[in-house]
Amino acid sequence: MISKLIFGFALLCNMVSFAQTTKIVCDSVTFKSTDGKITFGGTFSKPEGKKSFPTVVIVSGTGKQDRDGTMAGHKIFLEIASYLNKNGIAVLRTDDRGTGKTNGTYETATTKDFADDALAAITYLHTRTDINRAKIGLMGHSEGGAVISLAAARSKEVKFLISLAGLAMGGFDAQIKQNEDLVAHSALPDYDKKRSNDINRIMFETALRYANSDSMEVKLNDAYKRWKLKDDIYFKTLNIQFDHFRFPVYSFINNSTGPWYRYFIQYDAKRTIAKIKVPILALNGDKDLMVAADENLSNWKNYSLTGGNKKVTTMKLPGLNHLFLACVTCDNAEISKIKTGFSEDALLIIKNWIKKTIQ
């Protein structure tokens, strides 16, 4: 991905306060994609006075996010950037497509397109003279784990990867696991949990089978109708008066027939990660309901080994949810109520790994 610097200006950042008093310098930057259709807006921040340091490009997960990584009131990426900058590490973070100062349409983009965006950011960084171009890496959160994997598998300019609850499962397997975990953690009665898992698997399998077909919508509707006939018979055997279970068939089909889902359901994590040859740090919270810690951390290591890459460090951190926030119920509804920020333990691990492995 070839990008072009349009402008940049320096200022002292107004960033999250940590114990250190290092001054941080920020550049508000823009750069373009290869075809010139996307103009990315972002913030490049670095410790003042430093001349050579690693640089991290932060890549977001599913859903449009601004450069601060604002999710449920938490500015996750801003917190990470602040900490890393104060510890001698530069950070580039951008607005996603269709967000903030970045144009384009997020809804029609795929995980592969987001990998193109990450590589465009690296190409932009190569236009700067105030960084070490041999020490540029990608940090991906959630779906961003797949994004940075695709980028690193394609480009030798990616020198290291950091996965924050990053996806290291195939798209189909990830859909199954995530939904089973969410269902298991829900307040649904057992019979509705069974029904939810049944219809989810049927629809995911159908979506995978017809991901490249023009008849995908028809096949999904047919699959749902067949399940509904059997499910109606099953529900009658329960002798329960009211049926409160609903599968969002219309919204699911509308989403799954779009370009993002068609690509994602076919994403092959094993094949992709096996191509990566650079050091990888993968972290997960053990209370994560969106990206299962054990399975994904295991895949980061095992899939890398299939390609001969032994430079992989994985760690599961106790008591943390998908955003690396200390949690109690650890469901999505709790996130906006949590007052603490991104785990300081996780930040320390990231800093130490970069200094030991990259710096």
CSV table of C-alpha atoms in Angstrom, one decimal:
chain,number,residue,atom,x,y,z
A,1,MET,CA,0.0,0.0,0.0
A,2,ILE,CA,1.5,3.3,-1.1
A,3,SER,CA,0.6,6.4,0.9
A,4,LYS,CA,1.4,10.0,0.7
A,5,LEU,CA,1.9,12.5,3.5
A,6,ILE,CA,-0.3,15.6,3.0
A,7,PHE,CA,0.5,17.6,6.1
A,8,GLY,CA,1.6,17.3,9.7
A,9,PHE,CA,2.2,19.7,12.6
A,10,ALA,CA,3.8,19.3,15.9
A,11,LEU,CA,2.3,20.1,19.3
A,12,LEU,CA,2.6,18.9,22.9
A,13,CYS,CA,0.0,16.2,23.5
A,14,ASN,CA,-2.8,16.4,26.0
A,15,MET,CA,-2.6,12.8,27.0
A,16,VAL,CA,-3.4,10.5,29.9
A,17,SER,CA,-1.2,11.2,32.9
A,18,PHE,CA,1.2,8.6,34.2
A,19,ALA,CA,3.9,8.7,36.8
A,20,GLN,CA,6.6,9.8,34.4
A,21,THR,CA,6.9,13.4,33.3
A,22,THR,CA,8.3,12.8,29.8
A,23,LYS,CA,7.0,15.4,27.4
A,24,ILE,CA,5.2,14.0,24.3
A,25,VAL,CA,5.2,15.5,20.9
A,26,CYS,CA,2.2,14.9,18.5
A,27,ASP,CA,1.8,15.3,14.8
A,28,SER,CA,-1.7,15.5,13.4
A,29,VAL,CA,-1.2,13.6,10.1
A,30,THR,CA,-3.1,12.6,7.0
A,31,PHE,CA,-2.0,10.1,4.3
A,32,LYS,CA,-3.7,8.4,1.3
A,33,SER,CA,-4.3,4.8,0.2
A,34,THR,CA,-2.8,3.4,-3.0
A,35,ASP,CA,-5.7,4.2,-5.2
A,36,GLY,CA,-6.1,7.7,-3.6
A,37,LYS,CA,-9.7,7.1,-2.6
A,38,ILE,CA,-9.1,7.0,1.1
A,39,THR,CA,-7.6,9.8,3.1
A,40,PHE,CA,-6.6,8.7,6.6
A,41,GLY,CA,-6.5,11.1,9.5
A,42,GLY,CA,-4.5,10.2,12.6
A,43,THR,CA,-2.1,11.2,15.4
A,44,PHE,CA,1.6,10.3,15.5
A,45,SER,CA,3.0,10.7,19.0
A,46,LYS,CA,6.5,10.3,20.3
A,47,PRO,CA,8.6,11.1,23.3
A,48,GLU,CA,10.2,14.5,23.0
A,49,GLY,CA,14.0,14.5,22.6
A,50,LYS,CA,14.3,10.8,21.5
A,51,LYS,CA,15.8,10.2,18.1
A,52,SER,CA,15.5,6.4,17.6
A,53,PHE,CA,12.7,4.3,19.0
A,54,PRO,CA,10.3,1.5,18.0
A,55,THR,CA,7.0,2.7,16.5
A,56,VAL,CA,3.6,0.9,17.0
A,57,VAL,CA,0.6,1.3,14.7
A,58,ILE,CA,-2.6,0.6,16.5
A,59,VAL,CA,-5.3,-1.3,14.5
A,60,SER,CA,-8.8,-1.5,15.8
A,61,GLY,CA,-11.3,-4.3,15.9
A,62,THR,CA,-14.8,-4.7,14.5
A,63,GLY,CA,-16.9,-1.6,14.4
A,64,LYS,CA,-16.0,2.0,13.4
A,65,GLN,CA,-13.7,3.5,16.0
A,66,ASP,CA,-11.9,6.8,16.3
A,67,ARG,CA,-8.1,7.1,16.8
A,68,ASP,CA,-8.6,7.1,20.6
A,69,GLY,CA,-10.3,3.7,20.5
A,70,THR,CA,-13.4,5.1,22.2
A,71,MET,CA,-15.5,2.2,23.3
A,72,ALA,CA,-18.3,2.4,25.9
A,73,GLY,CA,-16.7,5.5,27.3
A,74,HIS,CA,-13.1,4.2,27.5
A,75,LYS,CA,-10.4,5.7,25.3
A,76,ILE,CA,-8.4,2.5,25.1
A,77,PHE,CA,-5.9,3.4,22.3
A,78,LEU,CA,-5.2,6.9,23.8
A,79,GLU,CA,-4.3,5.2,27.1
A,80,ILE,CA,-2.0,2.7,25.4
A,81,ALA,CA,-0.3,5.5,23.3
A,82,SER,CA,0.2,7.7,26.4
A,83,TYR,CA,1.9,4.9,28.3
A,84,LEU,CA,4.1,3.8,25.5
A,85,ASN,CA,5.1,7.3,24.6
A,86,LYS,CA,6.2,8.0,28.1
A,87,ASN,CA,8.3,4.9,28.0
A,88,GLY,CA,10.2,5.8,24.8
A,89,ILE,CA,8.0,4.2,22.2
A,90,ALA,CA,6.2,6.1,19.3
A,91,VAL,CA,2.6,5.4,18.3
A,92,LEU,CA,0.5,6.0,15.2
A,93,ARG,CA,-3.2,5.7,15.7
A,94,THR,CA,-5.8,6.6,13.0
A,95,ASP,CA,-9.5,7.1,12.6
A,96,ASP,CA,-11.2,4.1,11.0
A,97,ARG,CA,-12.8,4.5,7.5
A,98,GLY,CA,-15.8,6.8,7.7
A,99,THR,CA,-14.8,8.1,11.1
A,100,GLY,CA,-13.3,11.4,12.3
A,101,LYS,CA,-10.9,12.7,9.7
A,102,THR,CA,-10.8,9.5,7.6
A,103,ASN,CA,-13.2,9.2,4.7
A,104,GLY,CA,-14.4,6.1,2.9
A,105,THR,CA,-17.2,3.7,3.7
A,106,TYR,CA,-16.5,1.3,6.6
A,107,GLU,CA,-19.5,-0.9,5.9
A,108,THR,CA,-18.3,-2.1,2.5
A,109,ALA,CA,-14.8,-2.8,3.6
A,110,THR,CA,-13.4,-6.3,4.5
A,111,THR,CA,-10.7,-7.5,6.9
A,112,LYS,CA,-8.4,-7.6,4.0
A,113,ASP,CA,-9.1,-3.9,3.2
A,114,PHE,CA,-8.3,-3.1,6.8
A,115,ALA,CA,-5.0,-4.9,6.4
A,116,ASP,CA,-4.4,-2.6,3.4
A,117,ASP,CA,-5.1,0.3,5.6
A,118,ALA,CA,-2.5,-0.9,8.2
A,119,LEU,CA,0.1,-1.2,5.5
A,120,ALA,CA,-0.7,2.3,4.2
A,121,ALA,CA,0.1,3.5,7.7
A,122,ILE,CA,3.5,1.8,7.6
A,123,THR,CA,4.2,3.2,4.2
A,124,TYR,CA,3.4,6.7,5.6
A,125,LEU,CA,5.8,6.1,8.5
A,126,HIS,CA,8.6,5.4,6.0
A,127,THR,CA,8.2,9.0,4.8
A,128,ARG,CA,9.2,10.3,8.3
A,129,THR,CA,12.9,10.9,9.1
A,130,ASP,CA,12.4,11.0,12.9
A,131,ILE,CA,11.8,7.3,13.5
A,132,ASN,CA,13.7,4.0,13.2
A,133,ARG,CA,12.1,2.5,10.1
A,134,ALA,CA,13.5,-1.0,10.9
A,135,LYS,CA,11.4,-1.1,14.1
A,136,ILE,CA,7.8,-0.5,13.0
A,137,GLY,CA,5.2,-3.0,14.2
A,138,LEU,CA,1.4,-3.5,14.4
A,139,MET,CA,-0.8,-3.8,17.5
A,140,GLY,CA,-4.2,-5.2,16.8
A,141,HIS,CA,-7.2,-5.5,19.0
A,142,SER,CA,-9.9,-8.2,18.5
A,143,GLU,CA,-10.6,-8.5,14.7
A,144,GLY,CA,-7.4,-6.4,14.5
A,145,GLY,CA,-5.5,-9.6,15.3
A,146,ALA,CA,-6.6,-11.0,11.9
A,147,VAL,CA,-5.9,-7.6,10.3
A,148,ILE,CA,-2.3,-7.4,11.5
A,149,SER,CA,-1.8,-11.1,10.6
A,150,LEU,CA,-2.8,-10.5,7.0
A,151,ALA,CA,-0.6,-7.4,6.8
A,152,ALA,CA,2.4,-9.2,8.3
A,153,ALA,CA,1.9,-12.2,6.0
A,154,ARG,CA,2.1,-9.9,3.0
A,155,SER,CA,4.8,-7.3,3.9
A,156,LYS,CA,8.3,-7.5,5.3
A,157,GLU,CA,8.0,-3.9,6.5
A,158,VAL,CA,6.1,-5.2,9.5
A,159,LYS,CA,8.8,-6.0,12.1
A,160,PHE,CA,6.7,-7.2,15.0
A,161,LEU,CA,3.1,-7.9,16.1
A,162,ILE,CA,1.3,-7.3,19.3
A,163,SER,CA,-2.1,-8.9,19.7
A,164,LEU,CA,-4.6,-7.5,22.3
A,165,ALA,CA,-7.4,-10.1,22.5
A,166,GLY,CA,-6.5,-10.5,18.8
A,167,LEU,CA,-8.3,-13.1,16.7
A,168,ALA,CA,-6.2,-16.2,15.9
A,169,MET,CA,-9.1,-18.4,14.9
A,170,GLY,CA,-10.7,-18.9,11.5
A,171,GLY,CA,-13.7,-16.8,10.8
A,172,PHE,CA,-16.2,-19.7,11.0
A,173,ASP,CA,-14.7,-21.1,14.2
A,174,ALA,CA,-14.5,-17.7,15.8
A,175,GLN,CA,-18.2,-17.1,15.1
A,176,ILE,CA,-19.2,-20.5,16.7
A,177,LYS,CA,-17.0,-20.0,19.8
A,178,GLN,CA,-17.9,-16.4,20.4
A,179,ASN,CA,-21.6,-17.1,20.2
A,180,GLU,CA,-21.4,-20.2,22.4
A,181,ASP,CA,-19.5,-18.3,25.0
A,182,LEU,CA,-22.0,-15.4,25.0
A,183,VAL,CA,-24.9,-17.8,25.2
A,184,ALA,CA,-23.3,-19.7,28.0
A,185,HIS,CA,-22.8,-16.5,30.0
A,186,SER,CA,-26.3,-15.3,29.4
A,187,ALA,CA,-29.4,-15.6,31.6
A,188,LEU,CA,-31.3,-17.7,29.0
A,189,PRO,CA,-32.9,-20.9,30.3
A,190,ASP,CA,-31.1,-24.0,29.2
A,191,TYR,CA,-33.6,-25.0,26.6
A,192,ASP,CA,-33.2,-21.6,24.9
A,193,LYS,CA,-29.4,-21.8,25.1
A,194,LYS,CA,-29.7,-25.1,23.2
A,195,ARG,CA,-32.0,-23.5,20.6
A,196,SER,CA,-29.7,-20.5,20.2
A,197,ASN,CA,-26.6,-22.7,19.6
A,198,ASP,CA,-28.5,-24.9,17.2
A,199,ILE,CA,-29.7,-22.1,14.9
A,200,ASN,CA,-26.4,-20.2,15.2
A,201,ARG,CA,-24.5,-23.2,13.9
A,202,ILE,CA,-26.9,-23.9,11.1
A,203,MET,CA,-26.8,-20.3,9.9
A,204,PHE,CA,-23.0,-20.0,10.2
A,205,GLU,CA,-22.5,-23.3,8.3
A,206,THR,CA,-24.9,-22.1,5.6
A,207,ALA,CA,-23.1,-18.8,5.3
A,208,LEU,CA,-19.8,-20.5,5.0
A,209,ARG,CA,-21.0,-22.9,2.4
A,210,TYR,CA,-22.5,-20.2,0.2
A,211,ALA,CA,-20.2,-17.3,1.0
A,212,ASN,CA,-19.2,-16.9,-2.6
A,213,SER,CA,-22.6,-17.5,-4.1
A,214,ASP,CA,-25.2,-15.1,-5.4
A,215,SER,CA,-27.9,-17.4,-3.8
A,216,MET,CA,-26.6,-16.9,-0.2
A,217,GLU,CA,-29.6,-14.9,0.9
A,218,VAL,CA,-32.0,-17.5,-0.4
A,219,LYS,CA,-30.0,-20.4,1.2
A,220,LEU,CA,-30.0,-18.6,4.5
A,221,ASN,CA,-33.7,-18.0,4.5
A,222,ASP,CA,-34.3,-21.7,3.5
A,223,ALA,CA,-32.1,-22.9,6.3
A,224,TYR,CA,-33.9,-20.8,8.8
A,225,LYS,CA,-37.3,-21.9,7.7
A,226,ARG,CA,-36.3,-25.6,8.0
A,227,TRP,CA,-35.0,-25.0,11.4
A,228,LYS,CA,-38.1,-23.1,12.5
A,229,LEU,CA,-40.4,-26.0,11.5
A,230,LYS,CA,-38.4,-28.4,13.6
A,231,ASP,CA,-38.0,-25.9,16.4
A,232,ASP,CA,-41.7,-25.3,16.7
A,233,ILE,CA,-42.3,-29.0,17.2
A,234,TYR,CA,-39.5,-29.1,19.8
A,235,PHE,CA,-40.9,-26.2,21.7
A,236,LYS,CA,-44.3,-27.8,22.0
A,237,THR,CA,-42.6,-30.7,23.8
A,238,LEU,CA,-41.4,-28.3,26.6
A,239,ASN,CA,-45.0,-27.6,27.7
A,240,ILE,CA,-44.2,-23.9,28.1
A,241,GLN,CA,-46.9,-21.3,27.5
A,242,PHE,CA,-45.0,-18.4,26.0
A,243,ASP,CA,-42.0,-18.6,23.7
A,244,HIS,CA,-39.6,-15.6,24.3
A,245,PHE,CA,-36.8,-16.9,22.1
A,246,ARG,CA,-36.2,-14.9,18.9
A,247,PHE,CA,-33.4,-15.3,16.3
A,248,PRO,CA,-32.7,-12.0,14.5
A,249,VAL,CA,-32.9,-13.6,11.1
A,250,TYR,CA,-33.5,-10.5,9.0
A,251,SER,CA,-30.6,-8.5,10.5
A,252,PHE,CA,-28.3,-11.6,10.3
A,253,ILE,CA,-29.0,-12.2,6.7
A,254,ASN,CA,-28.6,-8.5,5.8
A,255,ASN,CA,-25.2,-8.5,7.5
A,256,SER,CA,-24.0,-11.8,6.3
A,257,THR,CA,-24.7,-11.1,2.6
A,258,GLY,CA,-22.4,-8.1,2.8
A,259,PRO,CA,-18.7,-8.1,1.7
A,260,TRP,CA,-17.3,-8.0,5.2
A,261,TYR,CA,-19.0,-11.1,6.5
A,262,ARG,CA,-18.5,-13.1,3.2
A,263,TYR,CA,-14.7,-12.5,3.6
A,264,PHE,CA,-14.6,-13.0,7.4
A,265,ILE,CA,-16.5,-16.3,7.5
A,266,GLN,CA,-13.8,-17.7,5.2
A,267,TYR,CA,-10.8,-16.2,6.9
A,268,ASP,CA,-8.1,-18.9,7.4
A,269,ALA,CA,-6.1,-18.0,10.5
A,270,LYS,CA,-3.9,-21.1,10.4
A,271,ARG,CA,-2.7,-20.4,6.8
A,272,THR,CA,-2.2,-16.7,7.5
A,273,ILE,CA,-0.3,-16.9,10.8
A,274,ALA,CA,2.0,-19.6,9.5
A,275,LYS,CA,3.4,-17.1,7.0
A,276,ILE,CA,4.4,-14.6,9.7
A,277,LYS,CA,8.1,-14.7,10.6
A,278,VAL,CA,8.5,-11.7,13.0
A,279,PRO,CA,8.2,-11.7,16.8
A,280,ILE,CA,4.7,-11.8,18.2
A,281,LEU,CA,3.3,-10.9,21.6
A,282,ALA,CA,-0.3,-12.1,22.2
A,283,LEU,CA,-2.2,-11.1,25.3
A,284,ASN,CA,-5.8,-12.0,26.4
A,285,GLY,CA,-7.9,-11.4,29.4
A,286,ASP,CA,-9.2,-14.6,31.0
A,287,LYS,CA,-12.8,-13.2,31.2
A,288,ASP,CA,-13.0,-12.3,27.5
A,289,LEU,CA,-16.3,-13.4,26.1
A,290,MET,CA,-15.6,-12.1,22.6
A,291,VAL,CA,-12.2,-13.7,21.8
A,292,ALA,CA,-11.6,-16.8,23.8
A,293,ALA,CA,-8.3,-16.6,25.6
A,294,ASP,CA,-7.2,-20.3,25.6
A,295,GLU,CA,-8.0,-21.1,22.1
A,296,ASN,CA,-6.7,-18.0,20.5
A,297,LEU,CA,-3.5,-17.8,22.5
A,298,SER,CA,-2.8,-21.4,21.7
A,299,ASN,CA,-3.4,-20.7,18.0
A,300,TRP,CA,-1.0,-17.8,17.9
A,301,LYS,CA,1.8,-20.1,19.1
A,302,ASN,CA,0.9,-23.3,17.3
A,303,TYR,CA,0.0,-21.8,13.9
A,304,SER,CA,3.3,-19.8,14.1
A,305,LEU,CA,5.2,-23.0,14.8
A,306,THR,CA,3.8,-24.6,11.7
A,307,GLY,CA,5.6,-21.9,9.7
A,308,GLY,CA,8.7,-22.2,11.7
A,309,ASN,CA,8.3,-19.1,13.8
A,310,LYS,CA,9.3,-19.7,17.5
A,311,LYS,CA,9.4,-16.0,18.4
A,312,VAL,CA,6.0,-16.0,20.0
A,313,THR,CA,5.1,-15.0,23.6
A,314,THR,CA,1.6,-15.5,24.9
A,315,MET,CA,0.1,-14.5,28.2
A,316,LYS,CA,-3.4,-14.9,29.8
A,317,LEU,CA,-4.2,-12.1,32.3
A,318,PRO,CA,-6.6,-12.8,35.2
A,319,GLY,CA,-9.8,-10.8,35.8
A,320,LEU,CA,-9.8,-8.8,32.5
A,321,ASN,CA,-12.5,-8.5,29.9
A,322,HIS,CA,-12.2,-8.0,26.1
A,323,LEU,CA,-11.0,-4.4,26.6
A,324,PHE,CA,-8.5,-5.3,29.2
A,325,LEU,CA,-10.6,-3.7,31.9
A,326,ALA,CA,-10.9,-5.3,35.4
A,327,CYS,CA,-14.4,-6.7,35.5
A,328,VAL,CA,-16.9,-8.4,37.8
A,329,THR,CA,-19.8,-9.7,35.6
A,330,CYS,CA,-17.5,-9.3,32.6
A,331,ASP,CA,-20.4,-9.1,30.1
A,332,ASN,CA,-20.7,-6.3,27.6
A,333,ALA,CA,-23.3,-4.4,29.6
A,334,GLU,CA,-20.9,-3.9,32.4
A,335,ILE,CA,-18.2,-2.1,30.3
A,336,SER,CA,-19.7,1.4,30.4
A,337,LYS,CA,-19.9,1.1,34.2
A,338,ILE,CA,-16.3,0.2,34.8
A,339,LYS,CA,-14.3,3.2,36.2
A,340,THR,CA,-10.8,1.8,35.9
A,341,GLY,CA,-8.8,2.0,32.7
A,342,PHE,CA,-6.7,-0.3,30.5
A,343,SER,CA,-4.8,-2.8,32.6
A,344,GLU,CA,-1.5,-1.4,33.9
A,345,ASP,CA,-0.2,-5.0,34.1
A,346,ALA,CA,-0.9,-5.4,30.4
A,347,LEU,CA,0.8,-2.1,29.6
A,348,LEU,CA,3.9,-3.1,31.6
A,349,ILE,CA,4.1,-6.4,29.8
A,350,ILE,CA,3.8,-4.7,26.4
A,351,LYS,CA,6.5,-2.1,27.3
A,352,ASN,CA,8.9,-4.7,28.7
A,353,TRP,CA,8.4,-7.0,25.7
A,354,ILE,CA,9.1,-4.2,23.2
A,355,LYS,CA,12.2,-3.1,25.0
A,356,LYS,CA,13.5,-6.7,25.3
A,357,THR,CA,12.6,-8.0,21.9
A,358,ILE,CA,12.6,-4.9,19.6
A,359,GLN,CA,14.5,-2.1,21.2
